[in-house]
Short mmCIF file of C-alpha atoms in Angstrom, two decimals:
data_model
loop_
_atom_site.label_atom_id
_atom_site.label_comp_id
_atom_site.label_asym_id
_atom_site.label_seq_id
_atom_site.Cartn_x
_atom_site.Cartn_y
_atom_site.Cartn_z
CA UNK A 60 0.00 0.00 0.00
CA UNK A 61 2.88 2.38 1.17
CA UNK A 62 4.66 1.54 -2.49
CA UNK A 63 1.28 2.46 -4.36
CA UNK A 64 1.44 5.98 -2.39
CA UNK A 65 4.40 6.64 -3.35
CA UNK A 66 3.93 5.83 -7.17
CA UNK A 67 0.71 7.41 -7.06
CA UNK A 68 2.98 10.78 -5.56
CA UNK A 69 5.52 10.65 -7.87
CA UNK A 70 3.89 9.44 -11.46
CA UNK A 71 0.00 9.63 -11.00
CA UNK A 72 -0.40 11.91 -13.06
CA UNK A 73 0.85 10.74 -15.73
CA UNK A 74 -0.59 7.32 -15.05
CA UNK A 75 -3.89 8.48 -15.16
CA UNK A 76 -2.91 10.12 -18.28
CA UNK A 77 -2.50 7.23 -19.85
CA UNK A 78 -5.03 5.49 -18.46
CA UNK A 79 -7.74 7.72 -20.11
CA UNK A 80 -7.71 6.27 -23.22
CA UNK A 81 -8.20 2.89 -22.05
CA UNK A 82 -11.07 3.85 -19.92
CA UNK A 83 -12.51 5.09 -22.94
CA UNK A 84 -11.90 1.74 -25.02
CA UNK A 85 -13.26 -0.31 -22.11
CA UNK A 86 -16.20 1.60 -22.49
CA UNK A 87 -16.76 1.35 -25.89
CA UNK A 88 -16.69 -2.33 -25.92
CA UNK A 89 -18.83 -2.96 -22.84
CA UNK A 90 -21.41 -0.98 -25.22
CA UNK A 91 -20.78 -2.84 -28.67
CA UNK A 92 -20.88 -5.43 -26.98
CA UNK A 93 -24.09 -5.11 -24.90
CA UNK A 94 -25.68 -3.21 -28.33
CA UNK A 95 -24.53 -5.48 -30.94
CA UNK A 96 -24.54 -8.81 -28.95
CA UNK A 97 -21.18 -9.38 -30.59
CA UNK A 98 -19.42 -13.35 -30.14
CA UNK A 99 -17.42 -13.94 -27.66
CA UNK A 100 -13.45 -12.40 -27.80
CA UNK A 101 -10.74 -15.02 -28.06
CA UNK A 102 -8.22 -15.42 -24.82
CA UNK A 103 -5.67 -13.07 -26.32
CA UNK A 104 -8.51 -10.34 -26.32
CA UNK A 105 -9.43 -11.31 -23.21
CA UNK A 106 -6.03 -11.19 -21.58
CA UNK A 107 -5.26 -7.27 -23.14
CA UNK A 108 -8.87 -6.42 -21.92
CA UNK A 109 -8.17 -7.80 -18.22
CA UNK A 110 -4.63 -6.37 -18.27
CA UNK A 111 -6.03 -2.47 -19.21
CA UNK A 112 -9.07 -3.24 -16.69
CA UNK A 113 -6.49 -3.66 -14.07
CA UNK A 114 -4.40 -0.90 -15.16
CA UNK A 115 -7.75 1.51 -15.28
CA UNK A 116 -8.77 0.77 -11.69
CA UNK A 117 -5.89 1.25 -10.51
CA UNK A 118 -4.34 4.20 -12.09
CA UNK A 119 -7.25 6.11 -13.09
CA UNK A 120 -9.82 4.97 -10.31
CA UNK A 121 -7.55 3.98 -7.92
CA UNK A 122 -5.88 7.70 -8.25
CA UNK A 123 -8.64 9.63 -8.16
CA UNK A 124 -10.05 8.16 -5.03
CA UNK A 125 -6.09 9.03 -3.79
CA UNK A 126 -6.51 12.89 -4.73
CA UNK A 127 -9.89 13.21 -3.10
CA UNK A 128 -8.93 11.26 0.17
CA UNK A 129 -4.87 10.84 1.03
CA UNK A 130 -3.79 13.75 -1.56
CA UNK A 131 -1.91 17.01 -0.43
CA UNK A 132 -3.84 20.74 -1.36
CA UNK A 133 -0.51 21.02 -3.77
CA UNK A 134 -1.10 17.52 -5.39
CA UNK A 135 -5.27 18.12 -5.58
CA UNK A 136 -4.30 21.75 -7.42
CA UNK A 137 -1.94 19.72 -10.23
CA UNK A 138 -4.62 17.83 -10.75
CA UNK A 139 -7.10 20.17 -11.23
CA UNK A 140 -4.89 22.19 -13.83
CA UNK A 141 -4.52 19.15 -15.57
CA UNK A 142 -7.86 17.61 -15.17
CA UNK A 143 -9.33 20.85 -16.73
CA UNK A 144 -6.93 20.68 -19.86
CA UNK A 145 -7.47 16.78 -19.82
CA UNK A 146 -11.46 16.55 -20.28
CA UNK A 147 -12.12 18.67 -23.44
CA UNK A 148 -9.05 17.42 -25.11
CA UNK A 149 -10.96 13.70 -24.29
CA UNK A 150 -14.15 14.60 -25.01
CA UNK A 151 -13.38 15.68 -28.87
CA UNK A 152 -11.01 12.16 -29.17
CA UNK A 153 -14.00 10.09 -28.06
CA UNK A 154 -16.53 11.94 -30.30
CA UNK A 155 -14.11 11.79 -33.32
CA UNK A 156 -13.78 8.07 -32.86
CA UNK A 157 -17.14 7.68 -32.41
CA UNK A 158 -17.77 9.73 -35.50
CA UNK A 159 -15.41 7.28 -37.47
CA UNK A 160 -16.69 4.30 -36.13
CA UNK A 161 -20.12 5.09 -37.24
CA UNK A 162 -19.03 6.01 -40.83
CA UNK A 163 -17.42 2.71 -41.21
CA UNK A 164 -20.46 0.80 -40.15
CA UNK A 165 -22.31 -0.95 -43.02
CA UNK A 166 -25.20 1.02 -44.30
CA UNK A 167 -28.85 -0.64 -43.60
CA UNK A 168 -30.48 -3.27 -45.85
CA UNK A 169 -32.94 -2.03 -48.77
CA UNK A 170 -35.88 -3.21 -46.51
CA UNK A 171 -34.83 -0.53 -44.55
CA UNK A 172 -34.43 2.30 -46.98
CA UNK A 173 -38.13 1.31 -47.79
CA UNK A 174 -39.11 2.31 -44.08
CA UNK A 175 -41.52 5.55 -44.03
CA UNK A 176 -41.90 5.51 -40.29
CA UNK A 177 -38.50 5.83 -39.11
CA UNK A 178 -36.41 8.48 -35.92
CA UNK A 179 -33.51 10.19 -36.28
CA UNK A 180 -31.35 10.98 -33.45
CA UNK A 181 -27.78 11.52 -31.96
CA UNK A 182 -26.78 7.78 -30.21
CA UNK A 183 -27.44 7.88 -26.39
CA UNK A 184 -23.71 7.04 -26.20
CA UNK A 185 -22.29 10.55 -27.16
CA UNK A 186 -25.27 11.83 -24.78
CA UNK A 187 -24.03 10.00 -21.82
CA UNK A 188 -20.51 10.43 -22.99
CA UNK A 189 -20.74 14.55 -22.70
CA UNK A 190 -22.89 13.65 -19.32
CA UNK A 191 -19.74 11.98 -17.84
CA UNK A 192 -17.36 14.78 -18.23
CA UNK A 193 -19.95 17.41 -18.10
CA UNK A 194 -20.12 15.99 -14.08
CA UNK A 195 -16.25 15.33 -14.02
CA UNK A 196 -15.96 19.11 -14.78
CA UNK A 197 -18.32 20.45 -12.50
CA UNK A 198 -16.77 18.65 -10.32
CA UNK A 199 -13.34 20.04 -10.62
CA UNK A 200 -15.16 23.27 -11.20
CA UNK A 201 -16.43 23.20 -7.92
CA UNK A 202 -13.69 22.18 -6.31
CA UNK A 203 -11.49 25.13 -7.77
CA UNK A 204 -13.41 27.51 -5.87
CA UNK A 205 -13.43 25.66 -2.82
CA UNK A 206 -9.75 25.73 -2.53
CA UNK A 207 -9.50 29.33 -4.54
CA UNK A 208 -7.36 28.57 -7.43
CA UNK A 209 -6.82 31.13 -9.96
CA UNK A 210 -9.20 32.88 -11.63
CA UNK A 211 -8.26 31.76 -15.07
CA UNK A 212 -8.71 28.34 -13.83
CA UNK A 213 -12.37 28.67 -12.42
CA UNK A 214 -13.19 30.46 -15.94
CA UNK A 215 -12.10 27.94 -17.54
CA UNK A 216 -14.09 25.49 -15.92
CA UNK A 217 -17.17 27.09 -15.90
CA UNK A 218 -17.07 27.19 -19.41
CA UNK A 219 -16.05 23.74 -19.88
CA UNK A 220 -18.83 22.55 -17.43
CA UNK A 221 -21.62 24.65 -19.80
CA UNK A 222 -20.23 23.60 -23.14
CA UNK A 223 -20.41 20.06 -21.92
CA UNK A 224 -23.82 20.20 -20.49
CA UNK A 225 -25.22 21.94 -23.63
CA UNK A 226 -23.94 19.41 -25.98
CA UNK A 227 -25.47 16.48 -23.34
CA UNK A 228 -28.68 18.55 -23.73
CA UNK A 229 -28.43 18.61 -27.48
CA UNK A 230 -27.42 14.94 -27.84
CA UNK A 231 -29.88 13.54 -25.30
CA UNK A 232 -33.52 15.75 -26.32
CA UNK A 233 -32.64 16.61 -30.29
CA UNK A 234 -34.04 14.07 -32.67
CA UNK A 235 -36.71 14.17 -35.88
CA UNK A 236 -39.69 11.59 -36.25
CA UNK A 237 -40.77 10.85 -39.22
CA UNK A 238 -44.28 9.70 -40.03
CA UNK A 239 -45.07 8.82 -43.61
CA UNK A 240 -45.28 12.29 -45.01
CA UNK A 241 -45.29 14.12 -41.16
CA UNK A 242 -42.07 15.23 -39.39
CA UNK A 243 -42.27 15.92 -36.46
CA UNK A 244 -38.84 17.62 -34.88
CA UNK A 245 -37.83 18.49 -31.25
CA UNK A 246 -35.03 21.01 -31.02
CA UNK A 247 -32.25 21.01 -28.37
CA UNK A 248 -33.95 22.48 -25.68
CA UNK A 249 -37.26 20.07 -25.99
CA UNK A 250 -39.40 22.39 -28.35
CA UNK A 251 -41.77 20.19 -30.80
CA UNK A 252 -42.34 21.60 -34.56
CA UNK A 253 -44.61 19.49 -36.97
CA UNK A 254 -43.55 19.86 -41.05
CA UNK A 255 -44.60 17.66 -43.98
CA UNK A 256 -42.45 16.22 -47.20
CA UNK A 257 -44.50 17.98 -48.87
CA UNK A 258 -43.47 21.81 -48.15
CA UNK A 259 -39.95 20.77 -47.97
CA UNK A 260 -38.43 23.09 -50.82
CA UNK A 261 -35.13 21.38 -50.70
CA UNK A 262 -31.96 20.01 -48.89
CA UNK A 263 -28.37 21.16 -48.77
CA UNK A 264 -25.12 19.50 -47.72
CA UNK A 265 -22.85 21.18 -45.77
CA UNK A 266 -18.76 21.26 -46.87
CA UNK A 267 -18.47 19.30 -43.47
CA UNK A 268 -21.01 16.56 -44.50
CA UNK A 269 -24.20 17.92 -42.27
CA UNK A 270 -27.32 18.07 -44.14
CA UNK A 271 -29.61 21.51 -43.91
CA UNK A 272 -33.08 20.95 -44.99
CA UNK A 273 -34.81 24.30 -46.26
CA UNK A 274 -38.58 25.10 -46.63
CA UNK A 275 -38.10 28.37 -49.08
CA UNK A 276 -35.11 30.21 -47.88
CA UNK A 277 -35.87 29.00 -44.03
CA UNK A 278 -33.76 26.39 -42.52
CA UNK A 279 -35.89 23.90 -40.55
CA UNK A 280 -33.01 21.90 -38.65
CA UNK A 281 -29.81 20.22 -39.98
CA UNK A 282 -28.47 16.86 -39.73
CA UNK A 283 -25.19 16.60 -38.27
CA UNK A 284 -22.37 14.80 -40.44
CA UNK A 285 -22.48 11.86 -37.73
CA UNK A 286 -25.92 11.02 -37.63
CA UNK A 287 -27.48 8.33 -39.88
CA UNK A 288 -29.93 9.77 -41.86
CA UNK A 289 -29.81 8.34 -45.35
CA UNK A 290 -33.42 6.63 -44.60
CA UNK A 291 -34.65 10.90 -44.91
CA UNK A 292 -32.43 11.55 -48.29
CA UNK A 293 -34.03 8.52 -49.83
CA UNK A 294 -37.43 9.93 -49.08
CA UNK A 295 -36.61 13.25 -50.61
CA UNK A 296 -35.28 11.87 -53.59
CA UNK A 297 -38.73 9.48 -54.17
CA UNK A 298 -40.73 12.70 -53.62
CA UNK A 299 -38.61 14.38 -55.83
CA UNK A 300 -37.24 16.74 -53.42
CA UNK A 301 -33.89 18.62 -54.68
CA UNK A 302 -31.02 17.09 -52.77
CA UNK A 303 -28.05 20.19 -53.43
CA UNK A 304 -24.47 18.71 -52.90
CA UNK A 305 -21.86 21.18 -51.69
CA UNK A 306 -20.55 22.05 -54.76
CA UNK A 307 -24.09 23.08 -56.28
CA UNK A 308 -25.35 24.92 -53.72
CA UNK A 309 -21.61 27.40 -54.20
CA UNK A 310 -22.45 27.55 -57.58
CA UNK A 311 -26.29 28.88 -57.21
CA UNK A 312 -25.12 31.14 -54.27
CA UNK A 313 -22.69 32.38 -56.92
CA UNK A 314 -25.37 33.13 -59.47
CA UNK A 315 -28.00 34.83 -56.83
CA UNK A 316 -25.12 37.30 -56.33
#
């Protein structure tokens, strides 16, 4: 116990560093595998997952319960600097990966494309991702004015704390229902709006991949570049709905000028 003190005084830090990351893949395939029902992984799998399990409870879990109980006000303070640089730097690596791991999934069967009752939304996964570290940071956020750390720090926190809640909020309450002809969308902070296919004037893709869809000149909502929401562009295009790629919709902005 007296050893682990001692290595949690001197490199800590940088354990729990490390250790991030492999929270972060533990996590992810606790939920593929609970989602997907995938077959069981052979012992080599097995062994690396056991090995990083290990290394997570005790580095990352194991430390954290050492800063909040045994730690000195000097080692809590490090670890609040670096906790606060730590969490938004995470949060974009885990939605990036989760971005990529959804565009490399296989798209659905034609049965599905076929679908005219169908919802659209953000996976829970991002929702209680953002959740996670929107607590983590008001945590430390807290925490920095207990022990009054500088003021750049608590500003920093504050902000980091909001940005992560709001994206939770978006994540968790934004999604569109669709109906047979009826949409039905609820924004990000839980507001219901009813359209129909049939005023829909057109959609526009974004440079970034997101999808606008436009009734006249009005924007209704847009589809973010990680959602799945081909089942909606294969509707337009059997209702005949202009679909605008990137490149056209420069060009016609071009022409109205």
């Amino acid at each position: 116990m007296q050893f682990l003190i001692s290595l949690y005084d001197s490199f800590g830090v940088y354990l729990f560093i490390i250790g991030i990351p492999m929270l972060f893949e533990i996590i992810s395939v606790i939920y593929q595998h609970i989602k997907h029902r995938k077959n069981a992984m052979v012992f080599l799998e097995k062994c690396k997952l056991l090995i990083k399990v290990v290394f997570v409870c005790v580095f990352v879990l194991g430390y954290l319960l050492f800063i909040l109980f045994m730690a000195d006000t000097q080692s809590r303070a490090t670890f609040i600097k670096i906790g606060g640089s730590i969490i938004p730097i995470a949060s974009v690596i885990g939605v990036l990966g989760y971005i990529i791991y959804k565009k490399n999934q296989k798209q659905k069967s034609n049965k599905e494309f076929l679908s005219k009752c169908y919802l659209i939304e953000s996976e829970k996964y991002l929702c209680w991702l953002f959740s996670f570290f929107g607590v983590c940071s008001i945590g430390l956020f807290i925490y920095s004015i207990y022990t009054h750390e500088e003021l750049w720090v608590i500003i920093f926190l504050s902000i980091i704390s909001a940005s992560m809640l709001i994206a939770a909020l978006n994540i968790g309450l934004w999604k569109i229902e669709v109906n047979d002809m009826e949409i039905t969308y609820r924004s990000t902070f839980g507001r219901t709006r009813k359209y129909n296919f049939k005023d829909i004037t057109k959609g526009v893709y974004k440079k970034s991949g997101a999808f606008r869809v436009y009734i006249g000149d009005k924007r209704i909502f847009t589809f973010d570049d990680n959602m799945e929401f081909s089942l909606f562009i294969e509707q337009m295009n059997r209702l005949h709905i202009p679909v605008w790629s990137y490149e056209f919709s420069v060009k016609m902005k071009n022409k109205s000028k």
